[in-house]
Short mmCIF file of C-alpha atoms in Angstrom, two decimals:
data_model
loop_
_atom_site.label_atom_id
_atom_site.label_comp_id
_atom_site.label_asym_id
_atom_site.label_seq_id
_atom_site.Cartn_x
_atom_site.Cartn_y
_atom_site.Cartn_z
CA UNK A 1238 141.42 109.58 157.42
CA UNK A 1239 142.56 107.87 154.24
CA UNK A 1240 145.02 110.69 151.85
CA UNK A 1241 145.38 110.46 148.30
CA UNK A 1242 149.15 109.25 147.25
CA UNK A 1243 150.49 111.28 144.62
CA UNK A 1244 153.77 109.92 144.60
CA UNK A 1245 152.24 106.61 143.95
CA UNK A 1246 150.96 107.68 140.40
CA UNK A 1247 155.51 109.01 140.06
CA UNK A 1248 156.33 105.60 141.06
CA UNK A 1249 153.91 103.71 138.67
CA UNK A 1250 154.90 106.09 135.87
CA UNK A 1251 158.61 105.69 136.41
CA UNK A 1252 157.69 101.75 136.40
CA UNK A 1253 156.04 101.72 132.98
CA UNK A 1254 158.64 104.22 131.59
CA UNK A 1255 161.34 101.29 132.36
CA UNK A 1256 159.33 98.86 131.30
CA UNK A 1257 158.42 100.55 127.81
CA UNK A 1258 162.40 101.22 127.51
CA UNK A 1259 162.94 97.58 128.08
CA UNK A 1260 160.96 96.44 125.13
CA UNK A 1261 162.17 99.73 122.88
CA UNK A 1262 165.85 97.95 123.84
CA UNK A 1263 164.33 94.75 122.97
CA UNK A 1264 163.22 95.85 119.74
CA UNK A 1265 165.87 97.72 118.71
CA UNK A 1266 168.72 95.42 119.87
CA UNK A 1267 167.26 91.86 119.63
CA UNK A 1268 170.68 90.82 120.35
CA UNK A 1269 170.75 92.32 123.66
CA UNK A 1270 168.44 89.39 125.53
CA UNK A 1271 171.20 86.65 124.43
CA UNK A 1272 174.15 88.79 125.74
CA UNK A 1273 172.49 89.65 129.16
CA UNK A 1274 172.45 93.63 128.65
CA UNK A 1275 168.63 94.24 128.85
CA UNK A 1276 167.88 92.02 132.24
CA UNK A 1277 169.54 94.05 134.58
CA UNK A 1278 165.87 95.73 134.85
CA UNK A 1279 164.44 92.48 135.74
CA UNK A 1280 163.53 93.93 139.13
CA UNK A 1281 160.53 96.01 137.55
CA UNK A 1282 158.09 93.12 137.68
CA UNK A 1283 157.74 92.44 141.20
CA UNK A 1284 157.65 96.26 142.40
CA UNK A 1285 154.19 96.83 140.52
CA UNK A 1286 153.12 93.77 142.56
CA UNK A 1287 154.88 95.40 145.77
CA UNK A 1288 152.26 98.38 144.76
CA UNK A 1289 149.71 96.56 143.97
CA UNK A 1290 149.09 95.35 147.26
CA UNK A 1291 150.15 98.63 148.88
CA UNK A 1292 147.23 99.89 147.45
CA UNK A 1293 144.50 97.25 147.77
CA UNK A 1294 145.46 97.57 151.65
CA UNK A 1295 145.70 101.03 151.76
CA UNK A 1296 142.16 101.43 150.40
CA UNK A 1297 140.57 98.90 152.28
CA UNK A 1298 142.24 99.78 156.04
CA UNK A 1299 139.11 102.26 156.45
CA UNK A 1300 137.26 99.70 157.17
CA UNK A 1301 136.66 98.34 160.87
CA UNK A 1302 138.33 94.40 161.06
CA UNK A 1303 139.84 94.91 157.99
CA UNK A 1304 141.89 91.52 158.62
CA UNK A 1305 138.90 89.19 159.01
CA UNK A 1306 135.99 90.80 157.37
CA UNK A 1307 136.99 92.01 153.76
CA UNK A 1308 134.21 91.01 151.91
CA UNK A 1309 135.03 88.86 148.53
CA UNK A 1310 132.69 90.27 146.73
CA UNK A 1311 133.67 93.48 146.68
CA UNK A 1312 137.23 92.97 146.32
CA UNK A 1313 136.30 91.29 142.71
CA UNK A 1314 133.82 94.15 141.66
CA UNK A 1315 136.42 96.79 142.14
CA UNK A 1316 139.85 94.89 141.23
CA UNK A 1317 137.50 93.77 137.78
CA UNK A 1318 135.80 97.78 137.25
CA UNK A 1319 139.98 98.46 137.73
CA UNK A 1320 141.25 96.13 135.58
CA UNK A 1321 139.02 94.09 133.21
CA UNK A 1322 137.86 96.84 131.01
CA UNK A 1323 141.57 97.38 130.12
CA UNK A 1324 142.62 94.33 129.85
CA UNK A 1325 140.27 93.15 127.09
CA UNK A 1326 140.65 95.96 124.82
CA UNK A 1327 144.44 95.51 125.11
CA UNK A 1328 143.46 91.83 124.70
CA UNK A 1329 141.60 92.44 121.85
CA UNK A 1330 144.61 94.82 120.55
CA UNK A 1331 146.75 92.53 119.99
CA UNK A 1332 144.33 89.86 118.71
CA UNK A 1333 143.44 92.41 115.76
CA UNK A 1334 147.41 92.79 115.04
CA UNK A 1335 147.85 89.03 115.01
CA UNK A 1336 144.93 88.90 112.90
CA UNK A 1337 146.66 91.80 109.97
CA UNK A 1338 149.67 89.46 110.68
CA UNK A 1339 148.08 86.27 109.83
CA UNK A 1340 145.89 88.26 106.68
CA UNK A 1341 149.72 89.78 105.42
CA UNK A 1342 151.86 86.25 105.81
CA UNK A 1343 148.60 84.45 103.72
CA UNK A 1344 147.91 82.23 106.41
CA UNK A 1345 146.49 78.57 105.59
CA UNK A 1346 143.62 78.19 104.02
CA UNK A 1347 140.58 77.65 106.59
CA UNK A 1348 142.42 79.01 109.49
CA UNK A 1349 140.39 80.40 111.72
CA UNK A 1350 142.80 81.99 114.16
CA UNK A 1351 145.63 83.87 113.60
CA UNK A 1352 149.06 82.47 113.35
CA UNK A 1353 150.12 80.53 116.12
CA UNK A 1354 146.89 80.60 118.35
CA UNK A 1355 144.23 78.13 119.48
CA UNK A 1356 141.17 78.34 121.08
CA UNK A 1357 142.24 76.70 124.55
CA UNK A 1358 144.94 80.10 124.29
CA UNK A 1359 142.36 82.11 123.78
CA UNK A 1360 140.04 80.87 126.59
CA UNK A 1361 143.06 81.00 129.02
CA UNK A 1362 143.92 84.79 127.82
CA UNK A 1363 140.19 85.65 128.70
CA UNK A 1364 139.77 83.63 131.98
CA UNK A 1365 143.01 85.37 133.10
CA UNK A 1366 144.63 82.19 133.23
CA UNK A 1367 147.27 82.29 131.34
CA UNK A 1368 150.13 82.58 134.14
CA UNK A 1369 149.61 78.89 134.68
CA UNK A 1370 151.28 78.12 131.41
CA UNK A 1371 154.06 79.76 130.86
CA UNK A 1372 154.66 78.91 127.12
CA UNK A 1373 151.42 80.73 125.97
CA UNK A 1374 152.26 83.73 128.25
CA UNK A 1375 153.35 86.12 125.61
CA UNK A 1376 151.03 85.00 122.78
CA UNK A 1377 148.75 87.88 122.28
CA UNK A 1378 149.73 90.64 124.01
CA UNK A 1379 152.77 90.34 125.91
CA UNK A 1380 152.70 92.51 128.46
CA UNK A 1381 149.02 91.10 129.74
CA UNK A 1382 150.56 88.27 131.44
CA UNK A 1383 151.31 90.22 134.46
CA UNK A 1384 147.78 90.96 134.33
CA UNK A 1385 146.82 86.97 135.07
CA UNK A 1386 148.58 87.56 138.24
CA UNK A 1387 148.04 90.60 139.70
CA UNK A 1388 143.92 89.33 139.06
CA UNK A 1389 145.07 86.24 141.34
CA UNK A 1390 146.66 87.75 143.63
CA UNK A 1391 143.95 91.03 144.09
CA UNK A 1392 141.37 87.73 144.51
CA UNK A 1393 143.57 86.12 147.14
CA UNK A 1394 143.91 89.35 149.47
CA UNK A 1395 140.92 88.32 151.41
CA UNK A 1396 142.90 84.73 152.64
CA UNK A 1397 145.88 86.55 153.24
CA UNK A 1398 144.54 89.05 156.00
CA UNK A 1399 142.55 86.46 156.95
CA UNK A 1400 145.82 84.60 157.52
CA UNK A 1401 147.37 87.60 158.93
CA UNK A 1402 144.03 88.21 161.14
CA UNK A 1403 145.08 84.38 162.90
CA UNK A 1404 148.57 84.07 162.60
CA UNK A 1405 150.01 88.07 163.22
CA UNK A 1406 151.54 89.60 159.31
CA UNK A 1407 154.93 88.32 160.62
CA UNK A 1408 153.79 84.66 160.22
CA UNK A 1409 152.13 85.71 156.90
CA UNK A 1410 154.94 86.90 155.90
CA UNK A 1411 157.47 84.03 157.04
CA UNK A 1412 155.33 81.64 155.27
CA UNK A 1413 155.24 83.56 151.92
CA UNK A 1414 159.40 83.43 152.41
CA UNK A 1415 159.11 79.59 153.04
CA UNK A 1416 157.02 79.55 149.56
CA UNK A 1417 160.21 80.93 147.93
CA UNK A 1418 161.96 77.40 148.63
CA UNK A 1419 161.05 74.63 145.75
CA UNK A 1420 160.56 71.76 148.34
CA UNK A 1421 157.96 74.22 149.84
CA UNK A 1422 156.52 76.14 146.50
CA UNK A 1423 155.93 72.56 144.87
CA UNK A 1424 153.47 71.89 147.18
CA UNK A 1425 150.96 74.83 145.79
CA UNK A 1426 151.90 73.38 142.36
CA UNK A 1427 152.85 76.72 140.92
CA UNK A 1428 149.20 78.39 141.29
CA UNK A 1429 150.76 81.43 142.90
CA UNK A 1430 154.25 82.80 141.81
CA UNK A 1431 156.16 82.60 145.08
CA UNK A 1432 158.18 85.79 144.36
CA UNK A 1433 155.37 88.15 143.46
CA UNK A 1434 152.98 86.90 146.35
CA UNK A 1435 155.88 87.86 148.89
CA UNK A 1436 156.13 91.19 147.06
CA UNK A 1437 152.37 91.95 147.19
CA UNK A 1438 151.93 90.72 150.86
CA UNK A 1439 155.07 93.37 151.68
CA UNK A 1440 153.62 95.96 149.95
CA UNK A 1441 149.89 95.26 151.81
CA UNK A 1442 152.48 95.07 154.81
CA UNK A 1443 153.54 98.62 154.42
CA UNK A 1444 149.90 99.82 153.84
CA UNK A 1445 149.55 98.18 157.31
CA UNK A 1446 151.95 100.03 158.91
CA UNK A 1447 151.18 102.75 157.38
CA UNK A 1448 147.57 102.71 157.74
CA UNK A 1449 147.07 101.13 161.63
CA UNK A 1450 149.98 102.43 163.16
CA UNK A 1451 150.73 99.75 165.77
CA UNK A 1452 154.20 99.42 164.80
CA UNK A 1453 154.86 102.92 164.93
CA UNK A 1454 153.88 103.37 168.47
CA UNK A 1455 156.28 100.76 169.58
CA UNK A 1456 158.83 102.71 168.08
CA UNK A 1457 157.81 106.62 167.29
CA UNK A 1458 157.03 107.96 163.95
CA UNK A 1459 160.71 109.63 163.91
CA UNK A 1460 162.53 106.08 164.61
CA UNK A 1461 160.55 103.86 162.62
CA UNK A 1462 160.72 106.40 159.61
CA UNK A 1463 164.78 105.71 160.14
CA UNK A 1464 163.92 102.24 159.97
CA UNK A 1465 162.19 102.27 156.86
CA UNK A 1466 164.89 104.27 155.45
CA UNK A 1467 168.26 101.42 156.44
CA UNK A 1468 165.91 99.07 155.12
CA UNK A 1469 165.08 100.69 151.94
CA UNK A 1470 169.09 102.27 151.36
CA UNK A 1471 170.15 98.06 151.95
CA UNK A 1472 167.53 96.82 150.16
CA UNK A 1473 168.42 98.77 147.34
CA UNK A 1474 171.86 98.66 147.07
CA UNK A 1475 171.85 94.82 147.74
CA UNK A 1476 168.85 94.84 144.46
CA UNK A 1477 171.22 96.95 142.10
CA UNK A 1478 174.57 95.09 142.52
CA UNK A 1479 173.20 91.57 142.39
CA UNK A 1480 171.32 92.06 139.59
CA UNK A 1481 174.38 93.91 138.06
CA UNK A 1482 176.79 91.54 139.22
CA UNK A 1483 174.25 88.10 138.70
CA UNK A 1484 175.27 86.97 142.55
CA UNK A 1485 173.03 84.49 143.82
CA UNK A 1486 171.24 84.80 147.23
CA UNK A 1487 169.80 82.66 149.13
CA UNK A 1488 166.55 84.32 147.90
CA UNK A 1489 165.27 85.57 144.74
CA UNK A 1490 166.97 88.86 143.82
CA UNK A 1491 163.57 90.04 142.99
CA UNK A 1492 162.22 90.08 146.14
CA UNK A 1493 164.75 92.40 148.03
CA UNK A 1494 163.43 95.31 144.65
CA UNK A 1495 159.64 94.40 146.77
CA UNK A 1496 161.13 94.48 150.13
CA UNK A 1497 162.82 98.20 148.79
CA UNK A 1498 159.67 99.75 147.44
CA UNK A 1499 157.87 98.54 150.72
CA UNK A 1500 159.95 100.50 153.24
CA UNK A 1501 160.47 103.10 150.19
CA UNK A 1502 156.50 103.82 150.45
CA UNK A 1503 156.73 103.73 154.17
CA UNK A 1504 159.27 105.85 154.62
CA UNK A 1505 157.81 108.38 152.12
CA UNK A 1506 154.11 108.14 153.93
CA UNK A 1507 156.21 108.75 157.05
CA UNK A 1508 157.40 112.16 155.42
CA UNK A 1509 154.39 113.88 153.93
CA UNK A 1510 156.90 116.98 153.90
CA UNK A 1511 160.62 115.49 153.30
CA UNK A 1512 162.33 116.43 149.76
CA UNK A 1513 161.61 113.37 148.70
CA UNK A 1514 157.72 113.23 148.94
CA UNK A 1515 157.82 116.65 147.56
CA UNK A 1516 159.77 115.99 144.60
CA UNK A 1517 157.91 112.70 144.13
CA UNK A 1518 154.83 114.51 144.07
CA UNK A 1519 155.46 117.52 141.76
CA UNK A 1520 156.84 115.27 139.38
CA UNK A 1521 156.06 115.72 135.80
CA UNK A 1522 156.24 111.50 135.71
CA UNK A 1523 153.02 111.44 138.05
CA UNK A 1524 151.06 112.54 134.75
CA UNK A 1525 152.27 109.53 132.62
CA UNK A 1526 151.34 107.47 135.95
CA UNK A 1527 147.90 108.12 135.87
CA UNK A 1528 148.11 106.20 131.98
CA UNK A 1529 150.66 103.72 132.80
CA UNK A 1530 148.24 100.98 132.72
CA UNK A 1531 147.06 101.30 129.15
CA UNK A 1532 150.58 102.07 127.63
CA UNK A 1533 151.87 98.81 129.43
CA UNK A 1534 148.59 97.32 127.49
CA UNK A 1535 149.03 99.38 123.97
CA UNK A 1536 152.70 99.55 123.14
CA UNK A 1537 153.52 96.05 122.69
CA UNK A 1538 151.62 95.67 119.49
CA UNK A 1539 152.54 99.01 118.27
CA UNK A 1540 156.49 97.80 118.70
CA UNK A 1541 155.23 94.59 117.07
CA UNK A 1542 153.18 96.63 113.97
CA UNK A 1543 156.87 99.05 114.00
CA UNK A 1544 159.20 95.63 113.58
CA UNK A 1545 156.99 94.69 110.72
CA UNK A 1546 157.33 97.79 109.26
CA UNK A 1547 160.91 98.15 109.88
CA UNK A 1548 161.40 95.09 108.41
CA UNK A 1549 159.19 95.69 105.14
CA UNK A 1550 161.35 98.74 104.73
CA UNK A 1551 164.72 97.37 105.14
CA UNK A 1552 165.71 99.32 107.53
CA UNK A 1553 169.30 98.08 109.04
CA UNK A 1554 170.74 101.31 110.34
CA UNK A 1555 170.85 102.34 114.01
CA UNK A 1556 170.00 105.41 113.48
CA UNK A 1557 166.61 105.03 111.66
CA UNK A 1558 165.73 102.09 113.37
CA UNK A 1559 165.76 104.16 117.01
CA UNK A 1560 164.22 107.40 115.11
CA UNK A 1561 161.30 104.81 114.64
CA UNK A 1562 161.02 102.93 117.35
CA UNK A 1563 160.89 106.43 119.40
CA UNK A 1564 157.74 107.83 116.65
CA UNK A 1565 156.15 104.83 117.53
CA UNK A 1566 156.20 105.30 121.46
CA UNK A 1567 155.09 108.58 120.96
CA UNK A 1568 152.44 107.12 119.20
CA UNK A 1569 151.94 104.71 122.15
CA UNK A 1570 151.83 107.73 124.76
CA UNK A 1571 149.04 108.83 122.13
CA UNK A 1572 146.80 105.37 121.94
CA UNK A 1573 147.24 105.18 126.00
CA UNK A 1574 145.43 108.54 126.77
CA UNK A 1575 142.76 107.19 124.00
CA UNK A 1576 142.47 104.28 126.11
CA UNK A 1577 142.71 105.54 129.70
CA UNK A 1578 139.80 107.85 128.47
CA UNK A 1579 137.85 104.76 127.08
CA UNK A 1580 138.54 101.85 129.08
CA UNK A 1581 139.58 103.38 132.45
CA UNK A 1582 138.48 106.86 133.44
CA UNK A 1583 134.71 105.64 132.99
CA UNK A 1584 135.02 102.90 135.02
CA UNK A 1585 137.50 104.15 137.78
CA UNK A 1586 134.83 106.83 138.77
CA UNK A 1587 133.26 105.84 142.35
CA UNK A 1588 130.27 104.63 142.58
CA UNK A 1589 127.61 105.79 144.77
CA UNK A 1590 127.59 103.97 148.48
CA UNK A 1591 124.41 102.70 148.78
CA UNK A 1592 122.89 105.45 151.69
CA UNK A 1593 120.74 102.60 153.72
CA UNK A 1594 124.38 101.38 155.18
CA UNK A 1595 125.23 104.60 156.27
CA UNK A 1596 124.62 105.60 159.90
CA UNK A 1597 122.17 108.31 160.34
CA UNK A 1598 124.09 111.49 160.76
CA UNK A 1599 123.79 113.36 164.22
CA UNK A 1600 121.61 116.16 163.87
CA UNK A 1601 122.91 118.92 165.97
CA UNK A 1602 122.08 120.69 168.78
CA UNK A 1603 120.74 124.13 167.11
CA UNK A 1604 119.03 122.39 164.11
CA UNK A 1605 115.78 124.39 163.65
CA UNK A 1606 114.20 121.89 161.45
CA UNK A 1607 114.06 118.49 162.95
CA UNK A 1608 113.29 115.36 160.31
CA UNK A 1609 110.17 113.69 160.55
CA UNK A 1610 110.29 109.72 160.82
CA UNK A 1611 108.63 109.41 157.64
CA UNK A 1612 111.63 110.80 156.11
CA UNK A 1613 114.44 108.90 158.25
CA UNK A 1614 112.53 105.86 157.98
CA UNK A 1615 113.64 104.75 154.42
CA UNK A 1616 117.13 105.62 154.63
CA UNK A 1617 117.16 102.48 157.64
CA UNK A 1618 115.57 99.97 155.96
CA UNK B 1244 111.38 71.24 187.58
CA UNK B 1245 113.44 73.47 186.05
CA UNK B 1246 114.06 72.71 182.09
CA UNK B 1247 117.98 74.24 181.88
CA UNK B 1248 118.15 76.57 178.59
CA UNK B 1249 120.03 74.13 176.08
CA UNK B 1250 121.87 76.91 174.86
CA UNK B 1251 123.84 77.55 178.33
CA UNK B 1252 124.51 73.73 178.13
CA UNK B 1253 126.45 74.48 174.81
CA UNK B 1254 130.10 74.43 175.09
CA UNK B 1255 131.85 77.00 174.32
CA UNK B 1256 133.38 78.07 170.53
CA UNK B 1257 136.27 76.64 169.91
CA UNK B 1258 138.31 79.71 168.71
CA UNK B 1259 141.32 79.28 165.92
CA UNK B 1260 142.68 82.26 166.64
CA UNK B 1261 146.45 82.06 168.85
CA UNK B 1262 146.27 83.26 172.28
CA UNK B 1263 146.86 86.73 172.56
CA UNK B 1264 150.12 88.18 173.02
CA UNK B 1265 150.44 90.55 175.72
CA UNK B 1266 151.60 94.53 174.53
CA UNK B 1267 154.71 94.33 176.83
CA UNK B 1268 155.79 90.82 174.75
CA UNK B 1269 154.59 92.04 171.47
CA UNK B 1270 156.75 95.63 172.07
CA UNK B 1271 159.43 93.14 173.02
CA UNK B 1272 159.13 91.28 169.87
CA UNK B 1273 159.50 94.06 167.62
CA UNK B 1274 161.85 95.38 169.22
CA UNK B 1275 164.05 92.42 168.95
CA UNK B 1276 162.64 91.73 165.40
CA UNK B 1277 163.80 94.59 163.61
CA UNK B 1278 167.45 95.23 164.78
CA UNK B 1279 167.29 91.45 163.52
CA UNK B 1280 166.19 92.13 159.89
CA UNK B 1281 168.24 95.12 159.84
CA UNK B 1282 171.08 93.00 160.86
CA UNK B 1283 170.23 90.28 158.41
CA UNK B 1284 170.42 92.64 155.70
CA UNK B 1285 173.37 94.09 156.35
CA UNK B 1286 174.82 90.87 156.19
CA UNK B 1287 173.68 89.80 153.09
CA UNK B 1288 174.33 93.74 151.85
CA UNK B 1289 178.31 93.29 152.75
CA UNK B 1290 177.89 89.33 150.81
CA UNK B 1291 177.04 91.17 147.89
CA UNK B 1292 178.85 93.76 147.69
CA UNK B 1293 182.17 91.64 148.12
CA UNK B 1294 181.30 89.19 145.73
CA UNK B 1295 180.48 91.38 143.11
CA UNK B 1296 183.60 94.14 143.85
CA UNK B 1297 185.65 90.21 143.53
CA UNK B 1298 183.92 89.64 140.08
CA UNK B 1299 184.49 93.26 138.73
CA UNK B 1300 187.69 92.83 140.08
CA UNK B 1301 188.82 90.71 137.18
CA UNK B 1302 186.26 91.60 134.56
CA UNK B 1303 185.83 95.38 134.62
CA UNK B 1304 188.40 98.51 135.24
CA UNK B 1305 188.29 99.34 138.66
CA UNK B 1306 185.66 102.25 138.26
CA UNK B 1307 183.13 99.99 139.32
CA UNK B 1308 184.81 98.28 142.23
CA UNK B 1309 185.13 102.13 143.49
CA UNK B 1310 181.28 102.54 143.28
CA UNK B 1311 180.67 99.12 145.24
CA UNK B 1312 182.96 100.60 147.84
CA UNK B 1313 180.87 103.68 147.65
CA UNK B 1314 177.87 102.13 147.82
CA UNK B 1315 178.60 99.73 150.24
CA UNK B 1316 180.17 102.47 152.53
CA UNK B 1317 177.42 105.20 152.62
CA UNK B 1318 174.46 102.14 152.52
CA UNK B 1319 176.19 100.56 156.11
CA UNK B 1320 176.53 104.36 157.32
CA UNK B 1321 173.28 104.86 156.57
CA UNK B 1322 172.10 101.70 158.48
CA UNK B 1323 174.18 102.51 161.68
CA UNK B 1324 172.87 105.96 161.61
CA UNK B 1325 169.06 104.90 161.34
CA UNK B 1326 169.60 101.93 164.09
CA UNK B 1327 171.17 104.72 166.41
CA UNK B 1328 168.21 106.67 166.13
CA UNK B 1329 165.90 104.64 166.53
CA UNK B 1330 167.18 103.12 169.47
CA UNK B 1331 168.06 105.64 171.58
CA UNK B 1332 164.89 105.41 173.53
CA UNK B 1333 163.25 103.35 175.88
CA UNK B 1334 160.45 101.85 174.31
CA UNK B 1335 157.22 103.72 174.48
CA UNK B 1336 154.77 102.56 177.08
#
């Protein structure tokens, strides 16, 4: 029977929390991108892929033949009642600050859109196309170009179990590695980022493992939770110092931060009871996961609107500039429970099954009323 | 005479999917899989971790060359530990 993951709502919220930092540092320290300081959190990205697909998996494993009969269908009505809704209105966030920007720098007479923007932009931004060029990927709202994948990816789920239905997850998974060589990756011509469809088939992986426990009877529950925890303890450390240290690998760094959050939610699935789940669960963190989506979608253009201000100020100092920048992620915090209330909580509640799928229920034994087949009738047509 | 059913006449679907691995091989596989990706990591773990306790070496007080060693010591610890345990028995039937 499928649980609900607390400390998957921790790990999300610890996610966004790093990412908001990043861009506070980026803000506050322009400076800091030339000099190398603020990348050495470049392994964020991939690890809300790596969850991504822990949880499309996870939720879908219910279902008998999971690997060959996940309907499309359904996939896009839930991935789009999960993400669309959010997505425009951050969309259409940052379109009404370039807008004030374009109305405050007196942009040319007769133009249309705001500074900077054209319609093909625009069209790509709302077709969630925009990962397929990277020079219009931060145009309107920055952070929303992690949204054109993770909308690609969600859609391709269906082709990868159906890949990993023929060809066993280990061959899934070998060829995602092979797409992380250029010779290899050129011949998809970039329509899928290499590194972040290996992270999302891992983290699908896990939910496998986790989910239809094959794997763990080969093993025990005991051993393979060891497993997962080597893996996740090498993983790591092997993430941290080459990203500290910039030493090349043979593969992207980013992929050994997915290959570490799969084993990490393995191993913590494996121990419902350990310190680790526990902590991870009664974290106060798990509350700012539940609106990590919409504060990665709202505070870009608040830091944007804050930079403006700063600058119309004058403010130079340190001090004041970090003062501000921290008033307007509080703010941020703010707009994000306005818009997990608007644009997510109405559509992230479930909707009814339809009851003419569902078997009919096994009366029992001492039932005194028995239904009539007028009434049982409908429910099996 | 005795019209045959064109349907038993049909050959049979041609089926994409690989042959199908017996348990005993599959167990076999996994077992030999994962000592292999545990070993691969540790490799390129110790890679690492030399490379960049060589490059802090020169540019950084030793400080962080200490927590490489660290690192690198309890991480390959941990590693033995968990391959130990999980292969101390036979594999389960």
């Amino acid at each position: 029977m499928k649980q609900r993951l607390p400390f998957l709502d921790t790990v999300r919220g610890l996610l966004a929390l790093i990412v908001v930092l990043n861009h506070l540092l980026l803000f506050v320290d322009p400076g800091g991108i030339e000099s190398g300081t603020l990348d050495i959190l470049g392994f964020r990205v991939p690890m809300f892929f790596t969850l991504s697909g822990f949880v499309l998996y996870y939720s879908a494993a219910d279902r008998e033949r999971v690997e060959s009969a996940l309907p499309f269908w359904e996939i896009v009505r839930r991935r789009a009642r999960r993400l669309l809704p959010g997505y425009y209105a951050g969309l259409l966030l940052g379109l009404l600050f370039l807008a004030a920007l374009t109305y405050m720098e007196k942009a040319k007479p007769g133009s249309v859109l705001p500074i900077g923007l054209s319609l093909p932009t625009i069209i790509q931004h709302l077709l969630l196309l925009q990962s397929w060029s990277p020079d219009i990927f931060y145009s309107i709202n920055a952070p929303c170009w992690m949204m054109g994948y993770e909308w690609q990816l969600s859609l391709c789920l269906p082709m990868f179990l159906w890949i990993a239905g023929r060809i066993g997850w280990c061959g899934l998974i070998s060829l995602a590695l092979l797409l992380q060589f250029p010779a290899v990756n050129s011949l998809q011509h970039g329509v899928l980022s290499p590194v972040y469809t290996l992270c999302f088939i891992l983290g699908a992986a896990a939910a496998r493992i986790v989910r239809r426990p094959e794997p763990l009877q080969v093993f025990g529950r005991d051993e393979f939770r060891e497993i997962a925890l080597a893996v996740m303890t090498l993983a790591g450390c092997i993430t941290v110092i080459a990203e500290l240290a910039r030493i090349p690998l043979l593969l992207p760094v980013e992929c050994f931060s997915g290959v570490f959050l799969a084993a990490f939610c393995i191993y913590v699935c494996l121990t419902p009871n350990g310190m680790l789940a526990t902590a991870l669960n009664r974290s106060v963190v798990r509350h700012v996961g539940k609106i990590s989506y919409s504060l990665f979608l709202v505070h870009f253009p608040i830091f944007n609107l804050t930079a403006i201000l700063a600058g119309h100020w004058h403010l130079q100092n340190r001090g004041g500039l970090w003062l501000l920048y921290l008033a307007s992620m509080a703010i941020s915090m703010g707009l994000a429970v306005v818009f997990y209330r608007c644009f997510e909580a109405p559509f992230m509640r479930r909707a009814p099954e339809p009851s003419a799928k569902r078997p009919p229920q096994a009366s029992k034994p001492n039932a005194s009323v028995r239904p009539s087949v007028a009434s049982i009738e409908p429910a099996l047509k | 005479m005795q019209i045959q059913n064109p349907t038993l006449s049909r050959p049979p679907a041609v089926s994409l999917r690989l042959p199908a691995c017996s348990v005993e091989f599959r167990n076999r596989l996994y077992r030999a899989m994962i000592p292999l990706l545990i070993m691969g990591l540790v490799a390129i773990f110790v890679y690492t971790a030399w490379a960049a306790a060589e490059q802090w070496r020169v540019e950084h007080p030793m400080r962080l060359g200490y927590l490489v060693l660290f690192l690198s010591l309890s991480a390959s610890l941990q590693s033995i530990r968990s391959m130990a345990i999980a292969f101390r028995r036979p594999p389960a039937s």
